[in-house]
N, CA, C and O atoms as a DFTB+ gen file, in Angstrom:
596 C
 N C O
     1  1      95.513      49.256     114.184
     2  2      95.030      48.182     113.139
     3  2      96.482      47.783     112.425
     4  3      96.682      46.587     112.210
     5  1      97.410      48.667     112.086
     6  2      98.546      48.307     111.377
     7  2      99.505      47.369     112.261
     8  3     100.156      46.459     111.748
     9  1      99.536      47.651     113.560
    10  2     100.379      46.900     114.391
    11  2      99.950      45.540     114.512
    12  3     100.807      44.658     114.456
    13  1      98.633      45.218     114.684
    14  2      98.013      43.875     114.621
    15  2      98.283      43.068     113.415
    16  3      98.660      41.896     113.443
    17  1      98.047      43.834     112.258
    18  2      98.211      43.223     111.068
    19  2      99.601      42.675     110.769
    20  3      99.834      41.570     110.278
    21  1     100.615      43.723     111.180
    22  2     101.994      43.319     110.799
    23  2     102.442      42.265     111.829
    24  3     103.299      41.430     111.540
    25  1     101.900      42.313     112.927
    26  2     102.294      41.270     114.010
    27  2     101.910      39.808     113.326
    28  3     102.698      38.866     113.249
    29  1     100.753      39.806     112.919
    30  2     100.153      38.488     112.220
    31  2     100.966      38.178     110.968
    32  3     101.287      37.010     110.746
    33  1     101.303      39.124     110.168
    34  2     102.157      38.823     109.022
    35  2     103.452      38.233     109.397
    36  3     103.888      37.256     108.787
    37  1     104.189      38.870     110.534
    38  2     105.385      38.451     110.810
    39  2     105.322      36.915     111.312
    40  3     106.338      36.220     111.314
    41  1     104.231      36.493     111.681
    42  2     104.160      35.056     112.180
    43  2     103.835      34.015     111.234
    44  3     104.312      32.880     111.219
    45  1     102.851      34.581     110.323
    46  2     102.192      33.578     109.349
    47  2     101.795      34.219     108.017
    48  3     101.219      33.557     107.154
    49  1     102.079      35.409     107.866
    50  2     101.770      36.034     106.513
    51  2     102.840      36.362     105.639
    52  3     103.941      35.819     105.731
    53  1     102.541      37.293     104.733
    54  2     103.572      37.709     103.684
    55  2     104.977      38.134     104.438
    56  3     105.008      38.520     105.606
    57  1     106.008      38.017     103.682
    58  2     107.384      38.333     104.205
    59  2     107.653      39.861     103.882
    60  3     108.463      40.498     104.554
    61  1     107.022      40.373     102.940
    62  2     107.175      41.785     102.555
    63  2     105.872      42.628     102.578
    64  3     104.873      42.148     102.043
    65  1     105.818      43.729     103.102
    66  2     104.605      44.454     103.159
    67  2     105.060      45.954     102.900
    68  3     106.096      46.439     103.355
    69  1     104.164      46.599     102.125
    70  2     104.385      48.092     101.729
    71  2     103.224      48.738     102.472
    72  3     102.049      48.460     102.233
    73  1     103.630      49.628     103.400
    74  2     102.659      50.453     104.097
    75  2     102.349      51.746     103.330
    76  3     103.255      52.567     103.184
    77  1     101.169      51.972     102.848
    78  2     100.862      53.286     102.210
    79  2      99.850      53.939     103.046
    80  3      98.827      53.361     103.412
    81  1     100.168      55.233     103.365
    82  2      99.361      56.040     104.239
    83  2      98.795      57.198     103.417
    84  3      99.477      58.219     103.323
    85  1      97.561      57.122     102.791
    86  2      97.038      58.144     101.991
    87  2      96.788      59.322     102.586
    88  3      96.748      59.320     103.817
    89  1      96.599      60.394     101.969
    90  2      96.115      61.635     102.497
    91  2      97.042      62.233     103.545
    92  3      98.265      62.227     103.405
    93  1      96.395      62.771     104.641
    94  2      97.261      63.452     105.710
    95  2      98.412      62.708     106.160
    96  3      99.523      63.222     106.292
    97  1      98.126      61.392     106.416
    98  2      99.116      60.552     106.909
    99  2     100.481      60.381     106.264
   100  3     101.513      60.023     106.830
   101  1     100.313      60.700     104.976
   102  2     101.424      60.410     103.971
   103  2     102.426      61.641     104.242
   104  3     103.618      61.491     103.974
   105  1     102.010      62.714     104.708
   106  2     102.752      63.797     104.971
   107  2     103.077      63.929     106.488
   108  3     103.775      64.885     106.827
   109  1     102.642      63.075     107.408
   110  2     102.823      63.215     108.843
   111  2     103.918      62.299     109.174
   112  3     103.764      61.080     109.254
   113  1     105.081      62.940     109.374
   114  2     106.295      62.256     109.670
   115  2     106.299      61.548     111.085
   116  3     107.032      60.580     111.290
   117  1     105.474      62.052     112.035
   118  2     105.372      61.390     113.216
   119  2     104.639      59.962     113.041
   120  3     105.079      58.929     113.545
   121  1     103.520      60.033     112.300
   122  2     102.906      58.803     112.033
   123  2     103.618      57.724     111.339
   124  3     103.455      56.531     111.592
   125  1     104.476      58.234     110.383
   126  2     105.299      57.142     109.581
   127  2     106.465      56.716     110.540
   128  3     106.935      55.581     110.469
   129  1     106.888      57.571     111.365
   130  2     108.094      57.270     112.257
   131  2     107.411      56.380     113.455
   132  3     108.062      55.432     113.895
   133  1     106.275      56.629     113.925
   134  2     105.695      55.752     114.936
   135  2     105.523      54.244     114.310
   136  3     105.908      53.239     114.909
   137  1     104.886      54.225     113.009
   138  2     104.593      52.977     112.414
   139  2     106.095      52.164     112.480
   140  3     106.183      50.991     112.843
   141  1     107.093      52.881     112.120
   142  2     108.429      52.163     111.972
   143  2     108.973      51.769     113.294
   144  3     109.556      50.691     113.412
   145  1     108.815      52.606     114.331
   146  2     109.425      52.397     115.667
   147  2     108.531      51.186     116.235
   148  3     109.091      50.214     116.741
   149  1     107.342      51.251     116.157
   150  2     106.453      50.274     116.811
   151  2     106.530      48.884     116.160
   152  3     106.376      47.856     116.819
   153  1     106.774      48.895     114.852
   154  2     106.837      47.503     114.322
   155  2     108.232      47.082     113.506
   156  3     108.320      46.265     112.590
   157  1     109.275      47.862     114.095
   158  2     110.521      47.570     113.430
   159  2     110.860      45.959     113.362
   160  3     111.295      45.368     112.374
   161  1     110.589      45.452     114.509
   162  2     110.872      43.967     114.777
   163  2     110.249      43.095     113.779
   164  3     110.806      42.063     113.405
   165  1     109.036      43.504     113.307
   166  2     108.327      42.656     112.491
   167  2     108.633      43.035     110.883
   168  3     108.461      42.233     109.966
   169  1     109.114      44.394     110.718
   170  2     109.435      44.828     109.296
   171  2     110.902      45.242     109.375
   172  3     111.191      46.366     109.785
   173  1     111.780      44.423     109.017
   174  2     113.058      44.647     109.056
   175  2     113.765      44.956     107.758
   176  3     114.983      45.129     107.715
   177  1     112.916      45.028     106.618
   178  2     113.411      45.197     105.363
   179  2     112.853      46.516     104.701
   180  3     111.777      46.480     104.104
   181  1     113.665      47.808     104.819
   182  2     113.275      49.127     104.384
   183  2     112.989      49.094     102.953
   184  3     112.242      49.919     102.425
   185  1     113.623      48.069     102.259
   186  2     113.608      47.997     100.804
   187  2     112.725      47.048     100.191
   188  3     112.812      46.715      99.010
   189  1     111.745      46.549     101.125
   190  2     110.947      45.392     100.638
   191  2     110.188      45.880      99.372
   192  3     109.869      47.063      99.256
   193  1     109.895      44.908      98.389
   194  2     109.191      45.385      97.222
   195  2     107.804      44.749      97.067
   196  3     107.609      43.593      97.440
   197  1     106.894      45.459      96.548
   198  2     105.781      44.944      96.365
   199  2     105.622      44.103      95.116
   200  3     106.614      43.865      94.427
   201  1     104.403      43.631      94.783
   202  2     104.249      42.759      93.488
   203  2     104.898      43.294      92.191
   204  3     105.414      42.595      91.319
   205  1     104.787      44.721      92.197
   206  2     105.331      45.445      90.931
   207  2     106.887      45.813      91.115
   208  3     107.491      46.326      90.174
   209  1     107.489      45.561      92.264
   210  2     108.783      45.883      92.494
   211  2     108.993      47.218      93.110
   212  3     110.101      47.753      93.137
   213  1     107.992      47.713      93.570
   214  2     108.065      49.265      94.185
   215  2     108.295      49.103      95.580
   216  3     107.608      48.427      96.345
   217  1     109.489      49.889      95.912
   218  2     109.818      49.961      97.302
   219  2     109.074      51.143      97.935
   220  3     108.444      51.956      97.258
   221  1     109.193      51.202      99.439
   222  2     108.416      52.274      99.998
   223  2     109.115      53.711      99.440
   224  3     108.453      54.747      99.373
   225  1     110.390      53.647      99.090
   226  2     111.011      54.965      98.656
   227  2     110.463      55.432      97.315
   228  3     110.234      56.611      97.043
   229  1     110.252      54.273      96.409
   230  2     109.646      54.702      95.011
   231  2     108.262      55.177      95.175
   232  3     107.824      56.095      94.482
   233  1     107.454      54.485      96.209
   234  2     105.974      54.985      96.613
   235  2     106.120      56.366      97.096
   236  3     105.331      57.193      96.639
   237  1     107.037      56.763      97.982
   238  2     107.066      58.164      98.362
   239  2     107.503      59.161      97.295
   240  3     107.119      60.330      97.324
   241  1     108.319      58.676      96.344
   242  2     108.754      59.490      95.264
   243  2     107.608      59.681      94.425
   244  3     107.419      60.789      93.924
   245  1     106.808      58.714      94.210
   246  2     105.692      58.817      93.098
   247  2     104.654      59.880      93.895
   248  3     103.861      60.471      93.162
   249  1     104.606      60.123      95.101
   250  2     103.665      61.030      95.688
   251  2     104.408      62.391      95.947
   252  3     103.800      63.302      96.508
   253  1     105.693      62.541      95.553
   254  2     106.285      63.701      95.792
   255  2     106.304      64.024      97.284
   256  3     106.200      65.186      97.679
   257  1     106.439      62.968      98.122
   258  2     106.441      63.251      99.574
   259  2     107.844      63.215     100.125
   260  3     108.448      62.215     100.514
   261  1     108.309      64.589     100.096
   262  2     109.944      64.814     100.283
   263  2     110.104      64.451     101.774
   264  3     111.087      63.762     102.046
   265  1     109.403      64.759     102.631
   266  2     109.744      64.544     103.949
   267  2     109.747      62.906     104.283
   268  3     110.572      62.392     105.039
   269  1     108.850      62.285     103.701
   270  2     108.766      60.639     103.819
   271  2     110.061      60.178     103.247
   272  3     110.724      59.302     103.803
   273  1     110.448      60.789     102.083
   274  2     111.695      60.328     101.348
   275  2     112.937      60.538     102.254
   276  3     113.823      59.686     102.327
   277  1     112.965      61.661     102.916
   278  2     114.080      61.989     103.791
   279  2     114.093      61.005     104.991
   280  3     115.141      60.472     105.353
   281  1     112.966      60.790     105.564
   282  2     113.024      59.728     106.665
   283  2     113.411      58.311     106.091
   284  3     114.229      57.601     106.678
   285  1     112.843      57.960     105.020
   286  2     113.269      56.666     104.516
   287  2     114.748      56.461     104.224
   288  3     115.344      55.398     104.396
   289  1     115.321      57.683     103.726
   290  2     116.735      57.802     103.581
   291  2     117.487      57.399     104.801
   292  3     118.320      56.496     104.885
   293  1     117.038      58.262     105.802
   294  2     117.698      58.226     107.165
   295  2     117.696      56.768     107.694
   296  3     118.646      56.373     108.370
   297  1     116.596      55.921     107.388
   298  2     116.452      54.610     107.662
   299  2     117.178      53.560     106.901
   300  3     117.227      52.367     107.200
   301  1     117.820      54.229     105.727
   302  2     118.792      53.355     105.024
   303  2     118.154      52.788     103.687
   304  3     118.646      51.835     103.084
   305  1     117.096      53.412     103.311
   306  2     116.393      53.089     101.965
   307  2     117.341      53.221     100.813
   308  3     118.161      54.134     100.712
   309  1     117.185      52.317     100.012
   310  2     118.064      52.366      98.637
   311  2     117.391      53.401      97.672
   312  3     116.331      53.168      97.093
   313  1     118.146      54.639      97.544
   314  2     117.544      55.591      96.660
   315  2     117.704      55.314      95.302
   316  3     117.019      55.987      94.532
   317  1     118.507      54.417      94.803
   318  2     118.760      54.006      93.453
   319  2     117.919      52.817      93.095
   320  3     118.054      52.285      91.994
   321  1     117.068      52.384      93.968
   322  2     116.155      51.194      93.573
   323  2     115.372      51.440      92.206
   324  3     115.135      52.566      91.768
   325  1     115.031      50.346      91.636
   326  2     114.178      50.344      90.446
   327  2     113.028      49.364      90.580
   328  3     113.185      48.400      91.329
   329  1     111.985      49.507      89.981
   330  2     110.943      48.481      90.022
   331  2     111.074      47.553      88.987
   332  3     112.082      47.577      88.281
   333  1     110.087      46.649      88.787
   334  2     110.148      45.701      87.714
   335  2     110.111      46.295      86.325
   336  3     110.500      45.658      85.346
   337  1     109.644      47.510      86.256
   338  2     109.634      48.143      84.738
   339  2     110.772      49.052      84.668
   340  3     110.687      49.998      83.885
   341  1     111.873      48.898      85.403
   342  2     113.043      49.679      85.450
   343  2     112.814      51.215      85.795
   344  3     113.676      52.053      85.533
   345  1     111.728      51.502      86.337
   346  2     111.514      52.886      86.834
   347  2     112.171      53.227      88.126
   348  3     111.899      52.558      89.123
   349  1     113.028      54.230      88.189
   350  2     113.666      54.733      89.367
   351  2     112.756      55.789      90.194
   352  3     111.589      56.019      89.876
   353  1     113.328      56.328      91.150
   354  2     112.651      57.283      91.945
   355  2     112.371      58.736      90.973
   356  3     111.395      59.469      91.126
   357  1     113.273      58.910      90.136
   358  2     113.026      60.198      89.153
   359  2     111.905      59.990      88.277
   360  3     111.068      60.871      88.080
   361  1     111.857      58.714      87.680
   362  2     110.661      58.349      86.899
   363  2     109.556      58.545      87.678
   364  3     108.746      59.385      87.284
   365  1     109.306      57.867      88.857
   366  2     108.157      58.024      89.496
   367  2     107.761      59.379      90.061
   368  3     106.561      59.629      90.176
   369  1     108.710      60.306      90.436
   370  2     108.466      61.491      90.857
   371  2     107.837      62.437      89.874
   372  3     107.246      63.451      90.244
   373  1     107.992      62.041      88.444
   374  2     107.353      62.566      87.389
   375  2     106.199      62.128      86.920
   376  3     105.709      62.679      85.934
   377  1     105.583      61.097      87.523
   378  2     104.361      60.615      86.984
   379  2     103.059      61.189      87.151
   380  3     102.100      60.916      86.430
   381  1     103.039      62.102      88.249
   382  2     101.882      62.899      88.493
   383  2     102.130      64.240      88.479
   384  3     102.172      64.761      87.365
   385  1     102.352      65.115      89.693
   386  2     102.631      66.438      89.779
   387  2     104.123      66.587      89.838
   388  3     104.883      65.664      90.131
   389  1     104.490      67.802      89.543
   390  2     106.042      68.060      89.461
   391  2     106.287      68.812      90.739
   392  3     105.546      69.711      91.135
   393  1     107.461      68.361      91.420
   394  2     107.924      69.031      92.709
   395  2     109.367      69.115      92.448
   396  3     110.117      68.139      92.470
   397  1     109.754      70.427      92.180
   398  2     111.216      70.835      91.884
   399  2     112.036      70.421      93.017
   400  3     113.149      69.949      92.785
   401  1     111.619      70.541      94.213
   402  2     112.445      70.212      95.421
   403  2     112.918      68.691      95.474
   404  3     114.049      68.353      95.824
   405  1     111.837      67.759      95.055
   406  2     112.052      66.373      94.993
   407  2     112.945      66.076      93.823
   408  3     113.824      65.225      93.964
   409  1     112.794      66.715      92.661
   410  2     113.593      66.335      91.504
   411  2     115.095      66.813      91.879
   412  3     116.057      66.088      91.625
   413  1     115.223      67.973      92.446
   414  2     116.503      68.502      92.671
   415  2     117.172      67.543      93.575
   416  3     118.296      67.128      93.292
   417  1     116.540      67.158      94.664
   418  2     116.985      66.280      95.718
   419  2     117.607      65.050      95.012
   420  3     118.791      64.742      95.154
   421  1     116.767      64.400      94.278
   422  2     116.920      63.138      93.566
   423  2     118.244      63.132      92.626
   424  3     119.032      62.187      92.573
   425  1     118.355      64.284      91.927
   426  2     119.396      64.525      91.038
   427  2     120.858      64.710      91.957
   428  3     121.958      64.292      91.594
   429  1     120.599      65.362      93.089
   430  2     121.881      65.537      93.873
   431  2     122.256      64.283      94.525
   432  3     123.445      64.125      94.806
   433  1     121.349      63.307      94.824
   434  2     121.796      62.075      95.337
   435  2     122.245      61.199      94.216
   436  3     122.499      60.027      94.496
   437  1     122.376      61.607      92.983
   438  2     122.854      60.777      91.820
   439  2     122.020      59.778      91.356
   440  3     122.509      58.863      90.693
   441  1     120.554      59.816      91.659
   442  2     119.658      58.960      90.915
   443  2     119.841      58.958      89.410
   444  3     119.880      60.066      88.875
   445  1     119.933      58.113      88.811
   446  2     120.312      57.982      87.405
   447  2     119.122      58.786      86.517
   448  3     118.003      58.293      86.369
   449  1     119.440      59.851      86.049
   450  2     118.511      60.469      84.972
   451  2     118.660      59.897      83.548
   452  3     117.896      60.246      82.648
   453  1     119.535      59.122      83.384
   454  2     119.770      58.602      81.984
   455  2     119.098      57.097      81.941
   456  3     119.090      56.419      80.914
   457  1     118.615      56.727      83.017
   458  2     118.028      55.439      83.082
   459  2     116.883      55.219      82.267
   460  3     115.996      56.066      82.379
   461  1     116.691      54.272      81.466
   462  2     115.658      53.901      80.512
   463  2     114.662      52.860      81.029
   464  3     115.103      51.784      81.431
   465  1     113.365      53.106      81.045
   466  2     112.576      52.073      81.454
   467  2     112.238      50.852      80.640
   468  3     112.575      50.992      79.464
   469  1     111.702      49.758      80.900
   470  2     111.552      48.654      80.065
   471  2     110.669      49.156      78.953
   472  3     110.723      48.401      77.983
   473  1     109.875      50.188      78.785
   474  2     109.107      50.474      77.808
   475  2     109.895      51.532      76.967
   476  3     109.271      52.205      76.146
   477  1     111.112      51.690      77.123
   478  2     112.057      52.559      76.440
   479  2     112.051      54.025      76.707
   480  3     112.733      54.798      76.034
   481  1     111.202      54.453      77.788
   482  2     111.388      55.822      78.065
   483  2     112.438      56.195      79.180
   484  3     112.626      55.472      80.159
   485  1     113.102      57.366      78.960
   486  2     114.054      57.881      79.883
   487  2     113.242      58.859      80.880
   488  3     112.042      59.097      80.739
   489  1     113.974      59.342      81.807
   490  2     113.507      60.247      82.795
   491  2     113.128      61.609      81.962
   492  3     112.107      62.234      82.250
   493  1     113.909      61.984      81.035
   494  2     113.558      63.194      80.212
   495  2     112.282      62.968      79.337
   496  3     111.538      63.905      79.047
   497  1     112.052      61.620      78.910
   498  2     110.784      61.376      78.183
   499  2     109.658      61.453      79.054
   500  3     108.624      61.961      78.620
   501  1     109.711      61.013      80.238
   502  2     108.754      61.139      81.383
   503  2     108.393      62.638      81.512
   504  3     107.221      63.013      81.521
   505  1     109.414      63.455      81.609
   506  2     109.236      64.807      81.940
   507  2     108.420      65.450      80.734
   508  3     107.471      66.213      80.914
   509  1     108.850      65.094      79.596
   510  2     108.098      65.488      78.361
   511  2     106.687      65.237      78.151
   512  3     105.845      66.053      77.776
   513  1     106.511      63.902      78.463
   514  2     105.206      63.252      78.378
   515  2     104.112      63.730      79.243
   516  3     102.960      63.933      78.861
   517  1     104.573      63.898      80.465
   518  2     103.565      64.234      81.599
   519  2     103.557      65.710      81.908
   520  3     102.541      66.223      82.376
   521  1     104.536      66.347      81.690
   522  2     104.561      67.846      82.022
   523  2     105.012      68.715      80.833
   524  3     105.961      68.465      80.090
   525  1     104.187      69.770      80.769
   526  2     104.645      70.784      79.757
   527  2     105.375      71.824      80.377
   528  3     104.856      72.928      80.535
   529  1     106.794      71.523      80.827
   530  2     107.415      72.372      81.683
   531  2     108.830      72.596      80.993
   532  3     109.698      71.808      81.370
   533  1     109.184      73.487      80.098
   534  2     110.463      73.623      79.442
   535  2     111.497      73.672      80.541
   536  3     112.557      73.075      80.351
   537  1     111.286      74.363      81.742
   538  2     112.352      74.547      82.880
   539  2     112.680      73.192      83.369
   540  3     113.858      72.898      83.575
   541  1     111.806      72.414      83.553
   542  2     112.163      70.978      84.112
   543  2     112.884      70.260      82.924
   544  3     113.807      69.530      83.286
   545  1     112.676      70.312      81.726
   546  2     113.420      69.490      80.705
   547  2     114.723      70.213      80.608
   548  3     115.706      69.487      80.456
   549  1     114.923      71.504      80.665
   550  2     116.250      72.127      80.671
   551  2     117.066      71.664      81.789
   552  3     118.273      71.473      81.643
   553  1     116.408      71.456      83.006
   554  2     117.224      71.090      84.162
   555  2     117.789      69.818      84.011
   556  3     118.944      69.624      84.388
   557  1     116.960      68.720      83.387
   558  2     117.293      67.330      83.374
   559  2     118.411      67.266      82.277
   560  3     119.410      66.561      82.426
   561  1     118.191      68.044      81.160
   562  2     119.076      68.004      79.929
   563  2     120.491      68.659      80.472
   564  3     121.576      68.238      80.072
   565  1     120.375      69.643      81.346
   566  2     121.653      70.301      81.772
   567  2     122.352      69.135      82.747
   568  3     123.570      68.986      82.646
   569  1     121.701      68.418      83.563
   570  2     122.210      67.426      84.443
   571  2     122.958      66.323      83.642
   572  3     124.051      65.850      83.953
   573  1     122.273      66.018      82.664
   574  2     122.692      64.921      81.658
   575  2     123.985      65.273      80.947
   576  3     124.955      64.533      80.785
   577  1     123.829      66.560      80.539
   578  2     125.103      67.024      79.785
   579  2     126.307      67.218      80.655
   580  3     127.432      67.093      80.172
   581  1     126.100      67.556      82.073
   582  2     127.193      67.676      82.955
   583  2     127.780      66.451      83.491
   584  3     128.869      66.413      84.064
   585  1     126.962      65.381      83.267
   586  2     127.262      64.099      84.059
   587  2     128.326      63.546      83.139
   588  3     128.157      63.458      81.923
   589  1     129.575      63.127      83.850
   590  2     130.719      62.302      83.188
   591  2     130.151      61.110      82.589
   592  3     129.233      60.461      83.091
   593  1     130.767      60.833      81.431
   594  2     130.227      59.523      80.773
   595  2     131.182      58.385      81.098
   596  3     130.955      57.250      80.679
């Protein structure tokens, strides 16, 4: 179904499409990679944004889909992208569940932990609002303290 839809879009539809694969498929690298390989000609912008400015990478971060994030990085996704609300992958990775592997990875990539969203909240604010996790807060505070100004 996806291949037919993307083929139609490539000829007469939207110029940007975000493919979301809920449930099992979100963690199935073979499925994501197959969608990419089969439809690469029709979908040549790995950083295409939806109506809210979210890229596939930001969507993967919001689901803490570490393997999908790695695949998107390999394909050249911009790990420093922000949506229309100025939320980056770190913000999005903290909106639901907390995955230390994802947060550590994003910090290692240099995704801005000091970035403030349009509503005035930093990554640390998100960590405090969504999670009651002193270890997470200390990790972000330590990263911010060590980062050269």
